[in-house]
PDB file of C-alpha atoms in Angstrom:
ATOM      1  CA  MET A 149      15.038  27.862 -22.547  1.00 49.00           C
ATOM      2  CA  SER A 150      13.343  24.386 -21.851  1.00 55.00           C
ATOM      3  CA  PRO A 151      13.722  22.946 -18.466  1.00 66.00           C
ATOM      4  CA  SER A 152      16.369  20.276 -18.070  1.00 75.00           C
ATOM      5  CA  PRO A 153      15.250  16.792 -18.398  1.00 88.00           C
ATOM      6  CA  ILE A 154      14.752  14.774 -15.274  1.00 92.00           C
ATOM      7  CA  PRO A 155      17.544  12.543 -14.539  1.00 95.00           C
ATOM      8  CA  VAL A 156      16.707   8.798 -14.496  1.00 96.00           C
ATOM      9  CA  THR A 157      19.118   6.223 -13.077  1.00 97.00           C
ATOM     10  CA  GLU A 158      18.692   2.330 -12.812  1.00 98.00           C
ATOM     11  CA  GLY A 159      20.857  -0.053 -10.997  1.00 98.00           C
ATOM     12  CA  GLU A 160      21.138  -3.291  -9.079  1.00 98.00           C
ATOM     13  CA  VAL A 161      22.035  -3.811  -5.419  1.00 98.00           C
ATOM     14  CA  ALA A 162      23.211  -7.382  -3.991  1.00 98.00           C
ATOM     15  CA  PHE A 163      20.759  -9.023  -1.656  1.00 97.00           C
ATOM     16  CA  ASN A 164      22.287 -12.230  -0.454  1.00 86.00           C
ATOM     17  CA  PRO A 165      23.040 -14.299  -3.415  1.00 92.00           C
ATOM     18  CA  CYS A 166      20.507 -12.379  -5.350  1.00 97.00           C
ATOM     19  CA  VAL A 167      20.134  -8.692  -6.680  1.00 98.00           C
ATOM     20  CA  THR A 168      17.355  -6.010  -6.321  1.00 98.00           C
ATOM     21  CA  TRP A 169      16.777  -3.827  -9.246  1.00 98.00           C
ATOM     22  CA  TYR A 170      15.894  -0.204  -8.872  1.00 98.00           C
ATOM     23  CA  LYS A 171      15.067   3.069 -10.491  1.00 98.00           C
ATOM     24  CA  VAL A 172      15.648   6.480  -9.246  1.00 98.00           C
ATOM     25  CA  VAL A 173      13.600   9.445 -10.912  1.00 98.00           C
ATOM     26  CA  GLY A 174      15.125  12.717 -10.151  1.00 97.00           C
ATOM     27  CA  SER A 175      18.316  13.411  -8.033  1.00 95.00           C
ATOM     28  CA  LEU A 176      18.639  11.883  -4.564  1.00 96.00           C
ATOM     29  CA  GLY A 177      20.073  14.780  -2.242  1.00 89.00           C
ATOM     30  CA  SER A 178      17.925  17.347  -3.913  1.00 86.00           C
ATOM     31  CA  ARG A 179      15.167  16.637  -1.183  1.00 94.00           C
ATOM     32  CA  ARG A 180      13.925  13.765   0.801  1.00 97.00           C
ATOM     33  CA  PRO A 181      12.966  10.940  -1.591  1.00 98.00           C
ATOM     34  CA  LEU A 182       9.859   8.953  -1.806  1.00 98.00           C
ATOM     35  CA  ILE A 183      10.335   5.342  -1.667  1.00 98.00           C
ATOM     36  CA  ALA A 184       7.388   3.521  -3.719  1.00 98.00           C
ATOM     37  CA  ILE A 185       6.570  -0.058  -2.593  1.00 98.00           C
ATOM     38  CA  HIS A 186       4.636  -1.988  -5.313  1.00 98.00           C
ATOM     39  CA  GLY A 187       1.934  -4.426  -4.709  1.00 96.00           C
ATOM     40  CA  GLY A 188       1.325  -7.967  -5.613  1.00 91.00           C
ATOM     41  CA  PRO A 189       3.168  -9.873  -4.373  1.00 93.00           C
ATOM     42  CA  SER A 190       4.411 -10.854  -7.988  1.00 91.00           C
ATOM     43  CA  VAL A 191       3.727  -7.688  -9.870  1.00 94.00           C
ATOM     44  CA  TYR A 192       6.450  -5.180 -10.479  1.00 95.00           C
ATOM     45  CA  HIS A 193       7.537  -1.406 -10.220  1.00 97.00           C
ATOM     46  CA  GLY A 194       5.928  -0.142 -13.552  1.00 97.00           C
ATOM     47  CA  TYR A 195       2.464   0.818 -12.572  1.00 98.00           C
ATOM     48  CA  LEU A 196       4.021   3.343 -10.018  1.00 98.00           C
ATOM     49  CA  LEU A 197       6.296   5.260 -12.395  1.00 98.00           C
ATOM     50  CA  ILE A 198       3.395   7.518 -12.831  1.00 98.00           C
ATOM     51  CA  LEU A 199       4.116   8.980  -9.401  1.00 98.00           C
ATOM     52  CA  ALA A 200       6.923  10.861 -11.375  1.00 98.00           C
ATOM     53  CA  ASP A 201       4.515  13.526 -11.541  1.00 98.00           C
ATOM     54  CA  LEU A 202       5.565  14.424  -8.157  1.00 98.00           C
ATOM     55  CA  THR A 203       9.136  14.565  -9.153  1.00 97.00           C
ATOM     56  CA  GLU A 204       8.116  17.042 -12.089  1.00 96.00           C
ATOM     57  CA  LYS A 205       5.793  19.259  -9.869  1.00 96.00           C
ATOM     58  CA  HIS A 206       7.695  19.070  -6.402  1.00 96.00           C
ATOM     59  CA  ASN A 207      11.205  17.810  -7.246  1.00 95.00           C
ATOM     60  CA  ILE A 208      10.643  14.867  -5.023  1.00 97.00           C
ATOM     61  CA  PRO A 209      13.088  12.179  -5.962  1.00 98.00           C
ATOM     62  CA  LEU A 210      11.161   8.808  -6.600  1.00 98.00           C
ATOM     63  CA  VAL A 211      12.599   5.420  -5.852  1.00 98.00           C
ATOM     64  CA  LEU A 212      10.872   2.536  -7.470  1.00 98.00           C
ATOM     65  CA  TYR A 213      12.387  -1.131  -7.198  1.00 98.00           C
ATOM     66  CA  ASP A 214      11.141  -4.645  -8.057  1.00 98.00           C
ATOM     67  CA  GLN A 215      10.773  -6.882  -5.126  1.00 98.00           C
ATOM     68  CA  LEU A 216      12.495 -10.341  -5.122  1.00 98.00           C
ATOM     69  CA  GLY A 217      10.791 -12.687  -7.586  1.00 97.00           C
ATOM     70  CA  THR A 218       9.616 -10.234  -9.906  1.00 96.00           C
ATOM     71  CA  GLY A 219      10.318  -7.786 -12.621  1.00 96.00           C
ATOM     72  CA  ASN A 220      14.055  -7.087 -13.162  1.00 97.00           C
ATOM     73  CA  SER A 221      15.231  -8.509  -9.901  1.00 98.00           C
ATOM     74  CA  THR A 222      16.106 -12.009  -9.331  1.00 98.00           C
ATOM     75  CA  HIS A 223      13.602 -14.695  -9.925  1.00 97.00           C
ATOM     76  CA  LEU A 224      13.702 -17.994  -8.005  1.00 97.00           C
ATOM     77  CA  PRO A 225      10.852 -20.067  -9.362  1.00 96.00           C
ATOM     78  CA  GLU A 226      12.434 -23.371  -7.784  1.00 97.00           C
ATOM     79  CA  LYS A 227      11.272 -21.948  -4.445  1.00 96.00           C
ATOM     80  CA  THR A 228       7.637 -21.970  -5.303  1.00 95.00           C
ATOM     81  CA  GLY A 229       6.016 -23.265  -2.111  1.00 96.00           C
ATOM     82  CA  ASP A 230       8.962 -22.429   0.286  1.00 97.00           C
ATOM     83  CA  VAL A 231       7.100 -20.747   3.016  1.00 96.00           C
ATOM     84  CA  ASN A 232      10.332 -20.486   4.826  1.00 97.00           C
ATOM     85  CA  PHE A 233      12.114 -18.553   2.327  1.00 96.00           C
ATOM     86  CA  TRP A 234       9.254 -16.253   0.946  1.00 97.00           C
ATOM     87  CA  THR A 235       8.387 -14.402   4.243  1.00 97.00           C
ATOM     88  CA  GLU A 236       7.486 -10.966   5.052  1.00 97.00           C
ATOM     89  CA  GLN A 237      10.848 -10.404   6.848  1.00 98.00           C
ATOM     90  CA  LEU A 238      12.779 -11.425   3.568  1.00 98.00           C
ATOM     91  CA  PHE A 239      11.009  -8.229   1.864  1.00 98.00           C
ATOM     92  CA  LEU A 240      11.483  -6.099   4.910  1.00 98.00           C
ATOM     93  CA  ASP A 241      15.439  -6.987   4.835  1.00 98.00           C
ATOM     94  CA  GLU A 242      15.290  -6.203   1.117  1.00 98.00           C
ATOM     95  CA  LEU A 243      13.955  -2.830   1.630  1.00 98.00           C
ATOM     96  CA  ASP A 244      16.444  -1.783   4.472  1.00 98.00           C
ATOM     97  CA  ASN A 245      19.160  -3.149   2.205  1.00 98.00           C
ATOM     98  CA  LEU A 246      18.057  -0.964  -0.595  1.00 98.00           C
ATOM     99  CA  LEU A 247      17.895   2.136   1.679  1.00 98.00           C
ATOM    100  CA  ALA A 248      21.350   1.381   3.009  1.00 98.00           C
ATOM    101  CA  HIS A 249      22.717   1.162  -0.593  1.00 98.00           C
ATOM    102  CA  LEU A 250      21.000   4.332  -1.808  1.00 98.00           C
ATOM    103  CA  GLY A 251      22.283   6.162   1.411  1.00 97.00           C
ATOM    104  CA  VAL A 252      18.762   7.386   2.107  1.00 98.00           C
ATOM    105  CA  GLN A 253      18.213   5.351   5.338  1.00 98.00           C
ATOM    106  CA  ASP A 254      18.440   8.532   7.673  1.00 97.00           C
ATOM    107  CA  ASP A 255      15.818  10.592   5.627  1.00 98.00           C
ATOM    108  CA  TYR A 256      12.863   9.116   3.505  1.00 98.00           C
ATOM    109  CA  ASP A 257       9.224   8.781   3.197  1.00 98.00           C
ATOM    110  CA  ILE A 258       7.555   5.662   2.004  1.00 98.00           C
ATOM    111  CA  LEU A 259       4.341   5.030  -0.220  1.00 98.00           C
ATOM    112  CA  GLY A 260       3.172   1.590  -0.145  1.00 98.00           C
ATOM    113  CA  HIS A 261       0.351   0.139  -2.380  1.00 98.00           C
ATOM    114  CA  SER A 262      -1.729  -2.930  -1.630  1.00 98.00           C
ATOM    115  CA  TRP A 263       0.649  -5.709  -0.471  1.00 98.00           C
ATOM    116  CA  GLY A 264       3.281  -2.797  -0.687  1.00 98.00           C
ATOM    117  CA  GLY A 265       1.346  -0.889   2.013  1.00 98.00           C
ATOM    118  CA  MET A 266       1.257  -3.933   4.258  1.00 98.00           C
ATOM    119  CA  LEU A 267       5.279  -4.035   3.901  1.00 98.00           C
ATOM    120  CA  GLY A 268       5.382  -0.227   4.545  1.00 98.00           C
ATOM    121  CA  ALA A 269       3.102  -0.449   7.588  1.00 98.00           C
ATOM    122  CA  ARG A 270       5.285  -3.159   9.057  1.00 98.00           C
ATOM    123  CA  HIS A 271       8.335  -1.190   8.371  1.00 98.00           C
ATOM    124  CA  ALA A 272       6.763   1.650  10.209  1.00 98.00           C
ATOM    125  CA  VAL A 273       5.863  -0.133  13.364  1.00 98.00           C
ATOM    126  CA  HIS A 274       9.755  -0.675  13.962  1.00 98.00           C
ATOM    127  CA  GLN A 275       9.878   3.051  14.211  1.00 98.00           C
ATOM    128  CA  PRO A 276      13.135   3.599  11.882  1.00 98.00           C
ATOM    129  CA  GLU A 277      14.497   6.862  12.597  1.00 97.00           C
ATOM    130  CA  GLY A 278      15.053   7.816   8.982  1.00 98.00           C
ATOM    131  CA  LEU A 279      11.105   7.398   8.001  1.00 98.00           C
ATOM    132  CA  LYS A 280       9.439  10.818   8.229  1.00 98.00           C
ATOM    133  CA  ASN A 281       6.140  10.154   6.451  1.00 98.00           C
ATOM    134  CA  LEU A 282       4.109   7.137   5.425  1.00 98.00           C
ATOM    135  CA  ILE A 283       1.428   6.747   2.774  1.00 99.00           C
ATOM    136  CA  LEU A 284      -0.825   3.667   3.014  1.00 98.00           C
ATOM    137  CA  PHE A 285      -2.458   3.321  -0.133  1.00 98.00           C
ATOM    138  CA  SER A 286      -5.314   0.752  -0.951  1.00 98.00           C
ATOM    139  CA  THR A 287      -3.965  -1.748   1.592  1.00 98.00           C
ATOM    140  CA  THR A 288      -5.403  -3.725   4.509  1.00 98.00           C
ATOM    141  CA  ALA A 289      -4.620  -3.942   8.200  1.00 98.00           C
ATOM    142  CA  GLU A 290      -5.580  -7.637   8.258  1.00 98.00           C
ATOM    143  CA  MET A 291      -5.800 -10.305   5.678  1.00 97.00           C
ATOM    144  CA  ARG A 292      -9.063 -11.709   7.349  1.00 96.00           C
ATOM    145  CA  LEU A 293     -10.652  -8.338   6.652  1.00 98.00           C
ATOM    146  CA  TRP A 294      -9.476  -8.173   3.124  1.00 97.00           C
ATOM    147  CA  GLU A 295     -11.098 -11.666   2.398  1.00 96.00           C
ATOM    148  CA  LYS A 296     -14.278 -10.646   3.982  1.00 97.00           C
ATOM    149  CA  ALA A 297     -14.232  -7.428   1.945  1.00 97.00           C
ATOM    150  CA  GLN A 298     -13.775  -9.274  -1.277  1.00 95.00           C
ATOM    151  CA  ASN A 299     -16.621 -11.695  -0.772  1.00 95.00           C
ATOM    152  CA  LEU A 300     -18.899  -8.868  -0.035  1.00 96.00           C
ATOM    153  CA  LEU A 301     -17.621  -7.119  -3.290  1.00 95.00           C
ATOM    154  CA  ARG A 302     -18.363 -10.395  -4.957  1.00 95.00           C
ATOM    155  CA  THR A 303     -21.903 -10.344  -4.289  1.00 95.00           C
ATOM    156  CA  GLN A 304     -22.178  -6.892  -6.402  1.00 94.00           C
ATOM    157  CA  LEU A 305     -21.215  -8.795  -9.516  1.00 93.00           C
ATOM    158  CA  PRO A 306     -23.746  -9.856 -12.087  1.00 94.00           C
ATOM    159  CA  GLN A 307     -25.539 -13.202 -10.943  1.00 95.00           C
ATOM    160  CA  ASP A 308     -24.266 -15.156 -13.863  1.00 94.00           C
ATOM    161  CA  VAL A 309     -20.669 -13.912 -13.073  1.00 94.00           C
ATOM    162  CA  GLN A 310     -21.102 -15.111  -9.339  1.00 93.00           C
ATOM    163  CA  ASP A 311     -22.435 -18.318 -10.544  1.00 92.00           C
ATOM    164  CA  THR A 312     -19.545 -18.998 -12.911  1.00 93.00           C
ATOM    165  CA  LEU A 313     -17.024 -18.293 -10.152  1.00 92.00           C
ATOM    166  CA  THR A 314     -18.783 -20.544  -7.775  1.00 92.00           C
ATOM    167  CA  LYS A 315     -19.147 -23.551 -10.376  1.00 90.00           C
ATOM    168  CA  HIS A 316     -15.591 -23.438 -11.126  1.00 86.00           C
ATOM    169  CA  GLU A 317     -14.476 -23.284  -7.608  1.00 87.00           C
ATOM    170  CA  GLU A 318     -16.561 -26.229  -6.432  1.00 85.00           C
ATOM    171  CA  GLN A 319     -15.230 -28.250  -9.522  1.00 86.00           C
ATOM    172  CA  GLY A 320     -11.685 -27.246  -8.963  1.00 81.00           C
ATOM    173  CA  SER A 321     -11.397 -25.819 -12.419  1.00 80.00           C
ATOM    174  CA  THR A 322     -10.207 -22.189 -11.834  1.00 80.00           C
ATOM    175  CA  ASP A 323      -7.732 -22.539 -14.394  1.00 80.00           C
ATOM    176  CA  SER A 324     -10.384 -22.516 -17.064  1.00 84.00           C
ATOM    177  CA  GLU A 325     -10.734 -19.700 -19.668  1.00 88.00           C
ATOM    178  CA  GLU A 326     -14.496 -19.153 -18.438  1.00 90.00           C
ATOM    179  CA  TYR A 327     -13.307 -18.755 -14.738  1.00 88.00           C
ATOM    180  CA  ASN A 328     -10.660 -16.226 -15.926  1.00 86.00           C
ATOM    181  CA  MET A 329     -13.113 -14.079 -17.827  1.00 90.00           C
ATOM    182  CA  ALA A 330     -15.294 -14.142 -14.758  1.00 90.00           C
ATOM    183  CA  MET A 331     -12.379 -12.833 -12.618  1.00 88.00           C
ATOM    184  CA  GLY A 332     -11.904 -10.264 -15.253  1.00 88.00           C
ATOM    185  CA  VAL A 333     -15.144  -8.709 -14.513  1.00 91.00           C
ATOM    186  CA  TYR A 334     -14.330  -8.415 -10.710  1.00 91.00           C
ATOM    187  CA  TYR A 335     -10.836  -7.122 -11.222  1.00 88.00           C
ATOM    188  CA  GLY A 336     -12.327  -4.834 -14.035  1.00 87.00           C
ATOM    189  CA  ARG A 337     -14.873  -3.372 -11.256  1.00 90.00           C
ATOM    190  CA  PHE A 338     -12.836  -3.275  -8.268  1.00 93.00           C
ATOM    191  CA  THR A 339      -9.131  -2.951  -9.514  1.00 93.00           C
ATOM    192  CA  CYS A 340      -9.376  -0.319 -12.513  1.00 94.00           C
ATOM    193  CA  THR A 341     -12.209   1.378 -13.904  1.00 91.00           C
ATOM    194  CA  ILE A 342     -10.390   2.459 -17.031  1.00 94.00           C
ATOM    195  CA  HIS A 343     -11.079   0.793 -20.157  1.00 90.00           C
ATOM    196  CA  PRO A 344      -8.914  -0.273 -21.920  1.00 91.00           C
ATOM    197  CA  LEU A 345      -6.576  -0.979 -19.022  1.00 92.00           C
ATOM    198  CA  PRO A 346      -3.486   1.249 -18.929  1.00 95.00           C
ATOM    199  CA  GLN A 347      -0.516  -0.771 -20.352  1.00 95.00           C
ATOM    200  CA  ALA A 348       1.359  -0.059 -17.083  1.00 95.00           C
ATOM    201  CA  ILE A 349      -1.449  -1.907 -15.236  1.00 95.00           C
ATOM    202  CA  ALA A 350      -1.872  -4.730 -17.771  1.00 93.00           C
ATOM    203  CA  GLU A 351       1.910  -5.273 -17.579  1.00 93.00           C
ATOM    204  CA  CYS A 352       1.387  -6.065 -13.676  1.00 90.00           C
ATOM    205  CA  PHE A 353      -0.878  -8.791 -14.462  1.00 87.00           C
ATOM    206  CA  ALA A 354       1.252 -10.077 -17.169  1.00 91.00           C
ATOM    207  CA  TRP A 355       4.224 -10.484 -14.527  1.00 92.00           C
ATOM    208  CA  ILE A 356       1.921 -12.480 -12.608  1.00 89.00           C
ATOM    209  CA  GLU A 357       1.588 -14.851 -15.347  1.00 88.00           C
ATOM    210  CA  LYS A 358       5.233 -14.940 -16.277  1.00 92.00           C
ATOM    211  CA  ASP A 359       6.307 -15.799 -12.728  1.00 95.00           C
ATOM    212  CA  PRO A 360       3.586 -16.113  -9.904  1.00 93.00           C
ATOM    213  CA  THR A 361       6.055 -17.872  -7.605  1.00 96.00           C
ATOM    214  CA  VAL A 362       5.762 -15.395  -4.742  1.00 96.00           C
ATOM    215  CA  LEU A 363       1.922 -14.955  -5.096  1.00 94.00           C
ATOM    216  CA  LEU A 364       1.218 -18.748  -5.105  1.00 93.00           C
ATOM    217  CA  THR A 365       3.550 -19.238  -2.126  1.00 96.00           C
ATOM    218  CA  MET A 366       2.523 -16.529   0.119  1.00 96.00           C
ATOM    219  CA  ASN A 367      -0.952 -15.864  -0.922  1.00 93.00           C
ATOM    220  CA  GLY A 368      -2.374 -18.373  -3.389  1.00 88.00           C
ATOM    221  CA  LEU A 369      -4.307 -17.240  -6.465  1.00 78.00           C
ATOM    222  CA  SER A 370      -7.824 -16.453  -4.928  1.00 84.00           C
ATOM    223  CA  GLU A 371      -8.805 -13.036  -3.413  1.00 87.00           C
ATOM    224  CA  PHE A 372     -11.617 -14.657  -1.773  1.00 90.00           C
ATOM    225  CA  CYS A 373      -9.747 -17.242   0.154  1.00 88.00           C
ATOM    226  CA  VAL A 374      -6.167 -16.841   0.743  1.00 91.00           C
ATOM    227  CA  THR A 375      -4.411 -20.201   1.369  1.00 90.00           C
ATOM    228  CA  GLY A 376      -0.699 -18.968   2.003  1.00 92.00           C
ATOM    229  CA  PRO A 377       0.946 -17.767   5.140  1.00 94.00           C
ATOM    230  CA  LEU A 378      -0.480 -14.268   4.517  1.00 96.00           C
ATOM    231  CA  LYS A 379      -3.922 -15.570   5.530  1.00 95.00           C
ATOM    232  CA  ASP A 380      -2.611 -14.951   8.995  1.00 95.00           C
ATOM    233  CA  TRP A 381      -1.405 -11.615   8.676  1.00 98.00           C
ATOM    234  CA  SER A 382      -2.295  -8.750  10.740  1.00 98.00           C
ATOM    235  CA  ILE A 383      -0.845  -5.470  11.920  1.00 98.00           C
ATOM    236  CA  ILE A 384      -3.787  -4.247  14.189  1.00 98.00           C
ATOM    237  CA  ALA A 385      -2.151  -4.891  17.439  1.00 98.00           C
ATOM    238  CA  GLU A 386       1.108  -2.976  16.323  1.00 98.00           C
ATOM    239  CA  ALA A 387      -0.394  -0.021  14.148  1.00 98.00           C
ATOM    240  CA  HIS A 388      -0.373   2.229  17.303  1.00 98.00           C
ATOM    241  CA  LYS A 389       3.500   1.989  16.957  1.00 98.00           C
ATOM    242  CA  ILE A 390       3.569   3.884  13.721  1.00 98.00           C
ATOM    243  CA  ASN A 391       4.828   7.301  14.983  1.00 98.00           C
ATOM    244  CA  VAL A 392       5.093   9.399  11.995  1.00 98.00           C
ATOM    245  CA  PRO A 393       2.444  11.527   9.904  1.00 98.00           C
ATOM    246  CA  THR A 394       0.323   8.791   7.954  1.00 98.00           C
ATOM    247  CA  LEU A 395      -1.971   9.428   5.078  1.00 98.00           C
ATOM    248  CA  LEU A 396      -4.318   6.755   4.164  1.00 98.00           C
ATOM    249  CA  LEU A 397      -5.902   6.545   0.541  1.00 98.00           C
ATOM    250  CA  ASN A 398      -8.355   4.415  -0.991  1.00 98.00           C
ATOM    251  CA  GLY A 399     -11.168   4.558  -3.629  1.00 98.00           C
ATOM    252  CA  HIS A 400     -14.988   4.215  -3.222  1.00 97.00           C
ATOM    253  CA  TYR A 401     -14.917   1.254  -5.497  1.00 96.00           C
ATOM    254  CA  ASP A 402     -11.810  -0.208  -4.143  1.00 97.00           C
ATOM    255  CA  MET A 403     -10.853  -3.865  -3.253  1.00 96.00           C
ATOM    256  CA  ALA A 404      -9.418  -2.141  -0.191  1.00 98.00           C
ATOM    257  CA  GLN A 405     -12.842  -0.997   1.230  1.00 97.00           C
ATOM    258  CA  ASP A 406     -13.115   1.286   3.989  1.00 98.00           C
ATOM    259  CA  SER A 407     -13.468  -1.795   6.501  1.00 98.00           C
ATOM    260  CA  VAL A 408      -9.924  -2.944   5.810  1.00 98.00           C
ATOM    261  CA  MET A 409      -8.408   0.419   6.436  1.00 98.00           C
ATOM    262  CA  THR A 410     -10.462   1.485   9.423  1.00 98.00           C
ATOM    263  CA  PRO A 411      -8.046  -0.072  12.076  1.00 98.00           C
ATOM    264  CA  TYR A 412      -5.197   2.007  10.778  1.00 98.00           C
ATOM    265  CA  PHE A 413      -7.210   5.154  11.104  1.00 98.00           C
ATOM    266  CA  ALA A 414      -8.389   4.149  14.786  1.00 98.00           C
ATOM    267  CA  ARG A 415      -4.843   3.299  15.919  1.00 98.00           C
ATOM    268  CA  ILE A 416      -2.390   5.500  14.190  1.00 98.00           C
ATOM    269  CA  PRO A 417      -1.766   8.646  16.431  1.00 98.00           C
ATOM    270  CA  GLN A 418      -1.041  11.194  13.390  1.00 98.00           C
ATOM    271  CA  VAL A 419      -3.286  10.026  10.646  1.00 98.00           C
ATOM    272  CA  LYS A 420      -5.380  11.491   7.709  1.00 98.00           C
ATOM    273  CA  TRP A 421      -7.785   9.692   5.280  1.00 98.00           C
ATOM    274  CA  PHE A 422      -8.911  10.506   1.743  1.00 98.00           C
ATOM    275  CA  THR A 423     -11.110   8.584  -0.333  1.00 98.00           C
ATOM    276  CA  PHE A 424     -11.269   9.065  -4.037  1.00 98.00           C
ATOM    277  CA  SER A 425     -15.017   8.979  -5.078  1.00 97.00           C
ATOM    278  CA  GLU A 426     -14.705   7.936  -8.586  1.00 97.00           C
ATOM    279  CA  SER A 427     -11.755   5.400  -8.234  1.00 97.00           C
ATOM    280  CA  SER A 428     -11.103   1.706  -7.401  1.00 97.00           C
ATOM    281  CA  HIS A 429      -7.688   0.226  -6.639  1.00 97.00           C
ATOM    282  CA  MET A 430      -5.613   2.348  -8.880  1.00 98.00           C
ATOM    283  CA  ALA A 431      -6.750   5.909  -7.973  1.00 98.00           C
ATOM    284  CA  HIS A 432      -3.332   7.302  -9.209  1.00 98.00           C
ATOM    285  CA  PHE A 433      -4.303   6.525 -12.720  1.00 98.00           C
ATOM    286  CA  GLU A 434      -8.308   6.893 -12.370  1.00 98.00           C
ATOM    287  CA  GLU A 435      -8.176  10.362 -10.753  1.00 98.00           C
ATOM    288  CA  ARG A 436      -4.520  11.123 -11.434  1.00 98.00           C
ATOM    289  CA  GLU A 437      -4.595  14.871 -11.113  1.00 98.00           C
ATOM    290  CA  LYS A 438      -6.488  14.685  -7.624  1.00 98.00           C
ATOM    291  CA  PHE A 439      -4.166  12.106  -6.461  1.00 98.00           C
ATOM    292  CA  MET A 440      -1.017  13.981  -6.929  1.00 98.00           C
ATOM    293  CA  GLU A 441      -2.633  17.031  -5.520  1.00 98.00           C
ATOM    294  CA  ILE A 442      -3.382  15.011  -2.342  1.00 98.00           C
ATOM    295  CA  VAL A 443      -0.022  13.279  -1.994  1.00 98.00           C
ATOM    296  CA  GLY A 444       2.141  16.270  -3.147  1.00 98.00           C
ATOM    297  CA  ASN A 445       0.633  18.629  -0.355  1.00 97.00           C
ATOM    298  CA  PHE A 446       0.907  15.871   2.160  1.00 98.00           C
ATOM    299  CA  LEU A 447       4.762  15.264   1.523  1.00 98.00           C
ATOM    300  CA  VAL A 448       5.648  19.144   1.060  1.00 94.00           C
ATOM    301  CA  GLN A 449       3.574  20.295   4.118  1.00 77.00           C
TER     302      GLN A 449
END
């Protein structure tokens, strides 16, 4: 007999006047679920659906969701620039609301990627009783460290690409096709080394183009100079409060260089760190088998 198909359910949960869309792969209640928090801001859940490998191999229920402002959740483009609305606390409240709606708030693990790792870390410093394990995947402990790392990576680009970036930044023409092509070289080297780009990752960039509201408001469009309120974001002073076993993951060619993750390793009491030697920012695609092995072993230990 062939194995029974893994159940997949989708739904929405009310969040103030808005809704948060979610997907569950596997059966809640079969074992502790993994809550996957996507990056961005302004991308969506799709590129983390590959984590269903863990459901297939270890029967770990996977919960994915689209953060407010992207994907299948409520969009609010009229709030572009509203820094009093688009706050870290908004997204922390959204996460808590989802956990309660699904009834998993007393027993769950979190994997947060990039911006999602920043949210996951902040959630963890409040020491919620239900959180049992934390995975911080290609994320930063401080935005100023992130900016510094991106500007160092920029110096590794071909000189003509660097010159193009600088020219358009000085001219204020960063919406030009030439600038976008130069940025494509940067992202191609430090975001995902697979060519052509996997469709699920390409769709993330497409969502930013469809509705960049959250990204523009909280971060700004440049990785090299953050202009939104996230420019002052840091968790270094609170990282020691994370009291659950924590796994740090990044790639050798990652935007999340070791320098941006070292404060987590130095301050979290129960912490392990693994760097994927052939990956950039998307190790779950670039070294898929190894990634699932490392994460699976951590979660089922």
